[in-house]
Amino acid sequence: MQMPDMEPSYLLFGTVFALENRLQVLGDRLLEEITAKQWFVLVVLGLFGEKAPTLGELAEEVGSSYQNVKQIALKLEKKGYVTLESDKSDRRKCLVRPTRQWFELGEKYNAPSTRFMEQLFAGIPQEEIRRAVWVLQGLQRNSKTMGKD
């Protein structure tokens, strides 16, 4: 398909949606036990380190609704990758903790995910990747403030 003649911001917006769909399909093919969305929640969970986040904190970092992340977390709990428990200081909050099985899954997919990333970014200079990250982080910041008026 030829590059449409349109405003670059609109083209970028559409490209992000199309890429998200394509990456989900590729991720679902790579992973046997879980979906790409479940994998992303587990990756974000790992960014919290030793601290077990609440479902709300996890949802904020994932960029999805509390209810969506709760449903994904419940499925991951059934599969043994996380545990969900009440926060001792505030019983209304639910903490998400990775299990040993979560770590084993990460070890299993370490090499395949490295190959995946190498193939995905093949031929793209690091400076271009940094520029793309800068733009996408700007879109992320702006999107968080939209609709709060």
JSON list of C-alpha atoms in Angstrom, two decimals:
[
{"chain": "A", "resi": 1, "resn": "MET", "atom": "CA", "xyz": [0.00, 0.00, 0.00]},
{"chain": "A", "resi": 2, "resn": "GLN", "atom": "CA", "xyz": [1.26, 3.43, -0.90]},
{"chain": "A", "resi": 3, "resn": "MET", "atom": "CA", "xyz": [1.78, 6.04, 1.84]},
{"chain": "A", "resi": 4, "resn": "PRO", "atom": "CA", "xyz": [-1.40, 8.14, 2.00]},
{"chain": "A", "resi": 5, "resn": "ASP", "atom": "CA", "xyz": [-1.10, 11.88, 1.45]},
{"chain": "A", "resi": 6, "resn": "MET", "atom": "CA", "xyz": [-2.31, 13.13, 4.82]},
{"chain": "A", "resi": 7, "resn": "GLU", "atom": "CA", "xyz": [-1.29, 15.21, 7.80]},
{"chain": "A", "resi": 8, "resn": "PRO", "atom": "CA", "xyz": [1.64, 13.40, 9.52]},
{"chain": "A", "resi": 9, "resn": "SER", "atom": "CA", "xyz": [-0.05, 13.46, 12.95]},
{"chain": "A", "resi": 10, "resn": "TYR", "atom": "CA", "xyz": [-3.10, 11.67, 11.52]},
{"chain": "A", "resi": 11, "resn": "LEU", "atom": "CA", "xyz": [-0.87, 9.17, 9.75]},
{"chain": "A", "resi": 12, "resn": "LEU", "atom": "CA", "xyz": [1.04, 8.49, 12.98]},
{"chain": "A", "resi": 13, "resn": "PHE", "atom": "CA", "xyz": [-2.25, 8.05, 14.89]},
{"chain": "A", "resi": 14, "resn": "GLY", "atom": "CA", "xyz": [-3.48, 5.44, 12.40]},
{"chain": "A", "resi": 15, "resn": "THR", "atom": "CA", "xyz": [-0.10, 3.72, 12.25]},
{"chain": "A", "resi": 16, "resn": "VAL", "atom": "CA", "xyz": [-0.08, 3.30, 16.04]},
{"chain": "A", "resi": 17, "resn": "PHE", "atom": "CA", "xyz": [-3.46, 1.53, 15.91]},
{"chain": "A", "resi": 18, "resn": "ALA", "atom": "CA", "xyz": [-2.45, -0.73, 13.03]},
{"chain": "A", "resi": 19, "resn": "LEU", "atom": "CA", "xyz": [0.87, -1.56, 14.68]},
{"chain": "A", "resi": 20, "resn": "GLU", "atom": "CA", "xyz": [-0.84, -2.41, 17.98]},
{"chain": "A", "resi": 21, "resn": "ASN", "atom": "CA", "xyz": [-3.05, -4.92, 16.20]},
{"chain": "A", "resi": 22, "resn": "ARG", "atom": "CA", "xyz": [-0.14, -6.47, 14.30]},
{"chain": "A", "resi": 23, "resn": "LEU", "atom": "CA", "xyz": [2.02, -6.70, 17.44]},
{"chain": "A", "resi": 24, "resn": "GLN", "atom": "CA", "xyz": [-0.80, -8.41, 19.33]},
{"chain": "A", "resi": 25, "resn": "VAL", "atom": "CA", "xyz": [-1.12, -11.05, 16.60]},
{"chain": "A", "resi": 26, "resn": "LEU", "atom": "CA", "xyz": [2.66, -11.62, 16.53]},
{"chain": "A", "resi": 27, "resn": "GLY", "atom": "CA", "xyz": [2.82, -11.76, 20.31]},
{"chain": "A", "resi": 28, "resn": "ASP", "atom": "CA", "xyz": [-0.03, -14.25, 20.50]},
{"chain": "A", "resi": 29, "resn": "ARG", "atom": "CA", "xyz": [1.87, -16.48, 18.04]},
{"chain": "A", "resi": 30, "resn": "LEU", "atom": "CA", "xyz": [5.10, -16.25, 20.05]},
{"chain": "A", "resi": 31, "resn": "LEU", "atom": "CA", "xyz": [3.58, -17.07, 23.42]},
{"chain": "A", "resi": 32, "resn": "GLU", "atom": "CA", "xyz": [1.99, -20.47, 24.05]},
{"chain": "A", "resi": 33, "resn": "GLU", "atom": "CA", "xyz": [0.62, -20.14, 27.57]},
{"chain": "A", "resi": 34, "resn": "ILE", "atom": "CA", "xyz": [-0.70, -16.58, 27.61]},
{"chain": "A", "resi": 35, "resn": "THR", "atom": "CA", "xyz": [-1.91, -13.82, 25.32]},
{"chain": "A", "resi": 36, "resn": "ALA", "atom": "CA", "xyz": [0.16, -10.80, 24.31]},
{"chain": "A", "resi": 37, "resn": "LYS", "atom": "CA", "xyz": [-2.01, -8.59, 26.55]},
{"chain": "A", "resi": 38, "resn": "GLN", "atom": "CA", "xyz": [-1.44, -10.91, 29.50]},
{"chain": "A", "resi": 39, "resn": "TRP", "atom": "CA", "xyz": [2.28, -10.89, 28.75]},
{"chain": "A", "resi": 40, "resn": "PHE", "atom": "CA", "xyz": [2.31, -7.07, 28.72]},
{"chain": "A", "resi": 41, "resn": "VAL", "atom": "CA", "xyz": [0.62, -6.95, 32.14]},
{"chain": "A", "resi": 42, "resn": "LEU", "atom": "CA", "xyz": [3.28, -9.35, 33.46]},
{"chain": "A", "resi": 43, "resn": "VAL", "atom": "CA", "xyz": [6.09, -7.24, 31.96]},
{"chain": "A", "resi": 44, "resn": "VAL", "atom": "CA", "xyz": [4.69, -4.08, 33.57]},
{"chain": "A", "resi": 45, "resn": "LEU", "atom": "CA", "xyz": [4.28, -5.96, 36.87]},
{"chain": "A", "resi": 46, "resn": "GLY", "atom": "CA", "xyz": [7.99, -6.75, 36.72]},
{"chain": "A", "resi": 47, "resn": "LEU", "atom": "CA", "xyz": [8.80, -3.03, 36.49]},
{"chain": "A", "resi": 48, "resn": "PHE", "atom": "CA", "xyz": [7.55, -2.60, 40.07]},
{"chain": "A", "resi": 49, "resn": "GLY", "atom": "CA", "xyz": [10.42, -4.74, 41.37]},
{"chain": "A", "resi": 50, "resn": "GLU", "atom": "CA", "xyz": [9.94, -5.98, 44.93]},
{"chain": "A", "resi": 51, "resn": "LYS", "atom": "CA", "xyz": [6.90, -3.74, 45.53]},
{"chain": "A", "resi": 52, "resn": "ALA", "atom": "CA", "xyz": [3.56, -5.43, 44.88]},
{"chain": "A", "resi": 53, "resn": "PRO", "atom": "CA", "xyz": [1.39, -2.85, 43.12]},
{"chain": "A", "resi": 54, "resn": "THR", "atom": "CA", "xyz": [-2.32, -2.44, 43.61]},
{"chain": "A", "resi": 55, "resn": "LEU", "atom": "CA", "xyz": [-4.57, -3.30, 40.68]},
{"chain": "A", "resi": 56, "resn": "GLY", "atom": "CA", "xyz": [-5.13, 0.45, 40.24]},
{"chain": "A", "resi": 57, "resn": "GLU", "atom": "CA", "xyz": [-1.40, 1.19, 40.07]},
{"chain": "A", "resi": 58, "resn": "LEU", "atom": "CA", "xyz": [-0.88, -1.65, 37.62]},
{"chain": "A", "resi": 59, "resn": "ALA", "atom": "CA", "xyz": [-3.78, -0.46, 35.45]},
{"chain": "A", "resi": 60, "resn": "GLU", "atom": "CA", "xyz": [-2.35, 3.07, 35.38]},
{"chain": "A", "resi": 61, "resn": "GLU", "atom": "CA", "xyz": [1.04, 1.83, 34.17]},
{"chain": "A", "resi": 62, "resn": "VAL", "atom": "CA", "xyz": [-0.48, -0.59, 31.66]},
{"chain": "A", "resi": 63, "resn": "GLY", "atom": "CA", "xyz": [-2.58, 2.26, 30.28]},
{"chain": "A", "resi": 64, "resn": "SER", "atom": "CA", "xyz": [-5.84, 0.38, 30.61]},
{"chain": "A", "resi": 65, "resn": "SER", "atom": "CA", "xyz": [-8.92, 0.48, 32.80]},
{"chain": "A", "resi": 66, "resn": "TYR", "atom": "CA", "xyz": [-8.99, -1.01, 36.27]},
{"chain": "A", "resi": 67, "resn": "GLN", "atom": "CA", "xyz": [-11.67, -3.49, 35.17]},
{"chain": "A", "resi": 68, "resn": "ASN", "atom": "CA", "xyz": [-9.67, -4.67, 32.13]},
{"chain": "A", "resi": 69, "resn": "VAL", "atom": "CA", "xyz": [-6.53, -5.22, 34.17]},
{"chain": "A", "resi": 70, "resn": "LYS", "atom": "CA", "xyz": [-8.53, -6.94, 36.92]},
{"chain": "A", "resi": 71, "resn": "GLN", "atom": "CA", "xyz": [-9.94, -9.42, 34.38]},
{"chain": "A", "resi": 72, "resn": "ILE", "atom": "CA", "xyz": [-6.46, -10.09, 32.97]},
{"chain": "A", "resi": 73, "resn": "ALA", "atom": "CA", "xyz": [-5.03, -10.48, 36.50]},
{"chain": "A", "resi": 74, "resn": "LEU", "atom": "CA", "xyz": [-7.78, -12.96, 37.43]},
{"chain": "A", "resi": 75, "resn": "LYS", "atom": "CA", "xyz": [-6.92, -15.07, 34.36]},
{"chain": "A", "resi": 76, "resn": "LEU", "atom": "CA", "xyz": [-3.21, -14.88, 35.21]},
{"chain": "A", "resi": 77, "resn": "GLU", "atom": "CA", "xyz": [-3.99, -15.94, 38.78]},
{"chain": "A", "resi": 78, "resn": "LYS", "atom": "CA", "xyz": [-5.90, -18.99, 37.49]},
{"chain": "A", "resi": 79, "resn": "LYS", "atom": "CA", "xyz": [-2.85, -19.89, 35.39]},
{"chain": "A", "resi": 80, "resn": "GLY", "atom": "CA", "xyz": [-0.57, -19.52, 38.43]},
{"chain": "A", "resi": 81, "resn": "TYR", "atom": "CA", "xyz": [1.48, -16.48, 37.32]},
{"chain": "A", "resi": 82, "resn": "VAL", "atom": "CA", "xyz": [0.27, -14.03, 39.97]},
{"chain": "A", "resi": 83, "resn": "THR", "atom": "CA", "xyz": [-1.47, -13.98, 43.31]},
{"chain": "A", "resi": 84, "resn": "LEU", "atom": "CA", "xyz": [-4.08, -11.40, 44.24]},
{"chain": "A", "resi": 85, "resn": "GLU", "atom": "CA", "xyz": [-4.38, -10.45, 47.89]},
{"chain": "A", "resi": 86, "resn": "SER", "atom": "CA", "xyz": [-5.95, -7.74, 50.00]},
{"chain": "A", "resi": 87, "resn": "ASP", "atom": "CA", "xyz": [-3.67, -4.94, 51.13]},
{"chain": "A", "resi": 88, "resn": "LYS", "atom": "CA", "xyz": [-3.19, -5.33, 54.90]},
{"chain": "A", "resi": 89, "resn": "SER", "atom": "CA", "xyz": [-3.27, -1.55, 55.42]},
{"chain": "A", "resi": 90, "resn": "ASP", "atom": "CA", "xyz": [-6.37, -1.01, 53.26]},
{"chain": "A", "resi": 91, "resn": "ARG", "atom": "CA", "xyz": [-8.59, -4.04, 52.61]},
{"chain": "A", "resi": 92, "resn": "ARG", "atom": "CA", "xyz": [-10.30, -2.23, 49.69]},
{"chain": "A", "resi": 93, "resn": "LYS", "atom": "CA", "xyz": [-7.08, -2.44, 47.68]},
{"chain": "A", "resi": 94, "resn": "CYS", "atom": "CA", "xyz": [-5.95, -5.58, 45.89]},
{"chain": "A", "resi": 95, "resn": "LEU", "atom": "CA", "xyz": [-2.22, -6.28, 45.53]},
{"chain": "A", "resi": 96, "resn": "VAL", "atom": "CA", "xyz": [-0.76, -8.18, 42.59]},
{"chain": "A", "resi": 97, "resn": "ARG", "atom": "CA", "xyz": [2.28, -10.36, 43.27]},
{"chain": "A", "resi": 98, "resn": "PRO", "atom": "CA", "xyz": [4.26, -12.41, 40.75]},
{"chain": "A", "resi": 99, "resn": "THR", "atom": "CA", "xyz": [4.77, -16.10, 41.51]},
{"chain": "A", "resi": 100, "resn": "ARG", "atom": "CA", "xyz": [7.71, -18.42, 40.89]},
{"chain": "A", "resi": 101, "resn": "GLN", "atom": "CA", "xyz": [5.87, -19.59, 37.77]},
{"chain": "A", "resi": 102, "resn": "TRP", "atom": "CA", "xyz": [5.99, -15.96, 36.50]},
{"chain": "A", "resi": 103, "resn": "PHE", "atom": "CA", "xyz": [9.79, -16.00, 36.80]},
{"chain": "A", "resi": 104, "resn": "GLU", "atom": "CA", "xyz": [10.00, -19.36, 35.03]},
{"chain": "A", "resi": 105, "resn": "LEU", "atom": "CA", "xyz": [7.86, -18.03, 32.18]},
{"chain": "A", "resi": 106, "resn": "GLY", "atom": "CA", "xyz": [10.23, -15.07, 31.82]},
{"chain": "A", "resi": 107, "resn": "GLU", "atom": "CA", "xyz": [13.21, -17.41, 31.63]},
{"chain": "A", "resi": 108, "resn": "LYS", "atom": "CA", "xyz": [11.48, -19.57, 29.01]},
{"chain": "A", "resi": 109, "resn": "TYR", "atom": "CA", "xyz": [10.77, -16.61, 26.72]},
{"chain": "A", "resi": 110, "resn": "ASN", "atom": "CA", "xyz": [13.97, -14.63, 27.31]},
{"chain": "A", "resi": 111, "resn": "ALA", "atom": "CA", "xyz": [15.76, -15.81, 24.15]},
{"chain": "A", "resi": 112, "resn": "PRO", "atom": "CA", "xyz": [12.66, -15.86, 21.88]},
{"chain": "A", "resi": 113, "resn": "SER", "atom": "CA", "xyz": [11.63, -12.36, 22.99]},
{"chain": "A", "resi": 114, "resn": "THR", "atom": "CA", "xyz": [15.17, -11.08, 22.38]},
{"chain": "A", "resi": 115, "resn": "ARG", "atom": "CA", "xyz": [15.03, -12.47, 18.82]},
{"chain": "A", "resi": 116, "resn": "PHE", "atom": "CA", "xyz": [11.56, -10.95, 18.38]},
{"chain": "A", "resi": 117, "resn": "MET", "atom": "CA", "xyz": [12.81, -7.50, 19.40]},
{"chain": "A", "resi": 118, "resn": "GLU", "atom": "CA", "xyz": [15.90, -7.78, 17.18]},
{"chain": "A", "resi": 119, "resn": "GLN", "atom": "CA", "xyz": [13.73, -8.66, 14.18]},
{"chain": "A", "resi": 120, "resn": "LEU", "atom": "CA", "xyz": [11.18, -5.95, 14.95]},
{"chain": "A", "resi": 121, "resn": "PHE", "atom": "CA", "xyz": [13.80, -3.19, 15.17]},
{"chain": "A", "resi": 122, "resn": "ALA", "atom": "CA", "xyz": [16.13, -4.51, 12.44]},
{"chain": "A", "resi": 123, "resn": "GLY", "atom": "CA", "xyz": [17.52, -1.73, 10.25]},
{"chain": "A", "resi": 124, "resn": "ILE", "atom": "CA", "xyz": [16.24, 1.11, 12.43]},
{"chain": "A", "resi": 125, "resn": "PRO", "atom": "CA", "xyz": [19.06, 3.28, 13.84]},
{"chain": "A", "resi": 126, "resn": "GLN", "atom": "CA", "xyz": [19.13, 3.81, 17.61]},
{"chain": "A", "resi": 127, "resn": "GLU", "atom": "CA", "xyz": [18.74, 7.57, 17.17]},
{"chain": "A", "resi": 128, "resn": "GLU", "atom": "CA", "xyz": [15.49, 7.02, 15.26]},
{"chain": "A", "resi": 129, "resn": "ILE", "atom": "CA", "xyz": [14.26, 4.69, 18.00]},
{"chain": "A", "resi": 130, "resn": "ARG", "atom": "CA", "xyz": [15.07, 7.32, 20.64]},
{"chain": "A", "resi": 131, "resn": "ARG", "atom": "CA", "xyz": [13.17, 9.92, 18.62]},
{"chain": "A", "resi": 132, "resn": "ALA", "atom": "CA", "xyz": [10.17, 7.62, 18.30]},
{"chain": "A", "resi": 133, "resn": "VAL", "atom": "CA", "xyz": [10.21, 6.95, 22.06]},
{"chain": "A", "resi": 134, "resn": "TRP", "atom": "CA", "xyz": [10.26, 10.70, 22.70]},
{"chain": "A", "resi": 135, "resn": "VAL", "atom": "CA", "xyz": [7.21, 11.25, 20.44]},
{"chain": "A", "resi": 136, "resn": "LEU", "atom": "CA", "xyz": [5.28, 8.32, 21.89]},
{"chain": "A", "resi": 137, "resn": "GLN", "atom": "CA", "xyz": [6.01, 9.40, 25.47]},
{"chain": "A", "resi": 138, "resn": "GLY", "atom": "CA", "xyz": [4.71, 12.86, 24.57]},
{"chain": "A", "resi": 139, "resn": "LEU", "atom": "CA", "xyz": [1.52, 11.32, 23.20]},
{"chain": "A", "resi": 140, "resn": "GLN", "atom": "CA", "xyz": [1.24, 9.26, 26.40]},
{"chain": "A", "resi": 141, "resn": "ARG", "atom": "CA", "xyz": [1.57, 12.36, 28.60]},
{"chain": "A", "resi": 142, "resn": "ASN", "atom": "CA", "xyz": [-0.95, 14.31, 26.54]},
{"chain": "A", "resi": 143, "resn": "SER", "atom": "CA", "xyz": [-3.44, 11.45, 26.49]},
{"chain": "A", "resi": 144, "resn": "LYS", "atom": "CA", "xyz": [-3.38, 11.25, 30.30]},
{"chain": "A", "resi": 145, "resn": "THR", "atom": "CA", "xyz": [-4.53, 14.85, 30.60]},
{"chain": "A", "resi": 146, "resn": "MET", "atom": "CA", "xyz": [-7.25, 14.65, 27.95]},
{"chain": "A", "resi": 147, "resn": "GLY", "atom": "CA", "xyz": [-10.83, 14.53, 29.19]},
{"chain": "A", "resi": 148, "resn": "LYS", "atom": "CA", "xyz": [-9.97, 15.80, 32.67]},
{"chain": "A", "resi": 149, "resn": "ASP", "atom": "CA", "xyz": [-11.49, 19.23, 32.05]}
]
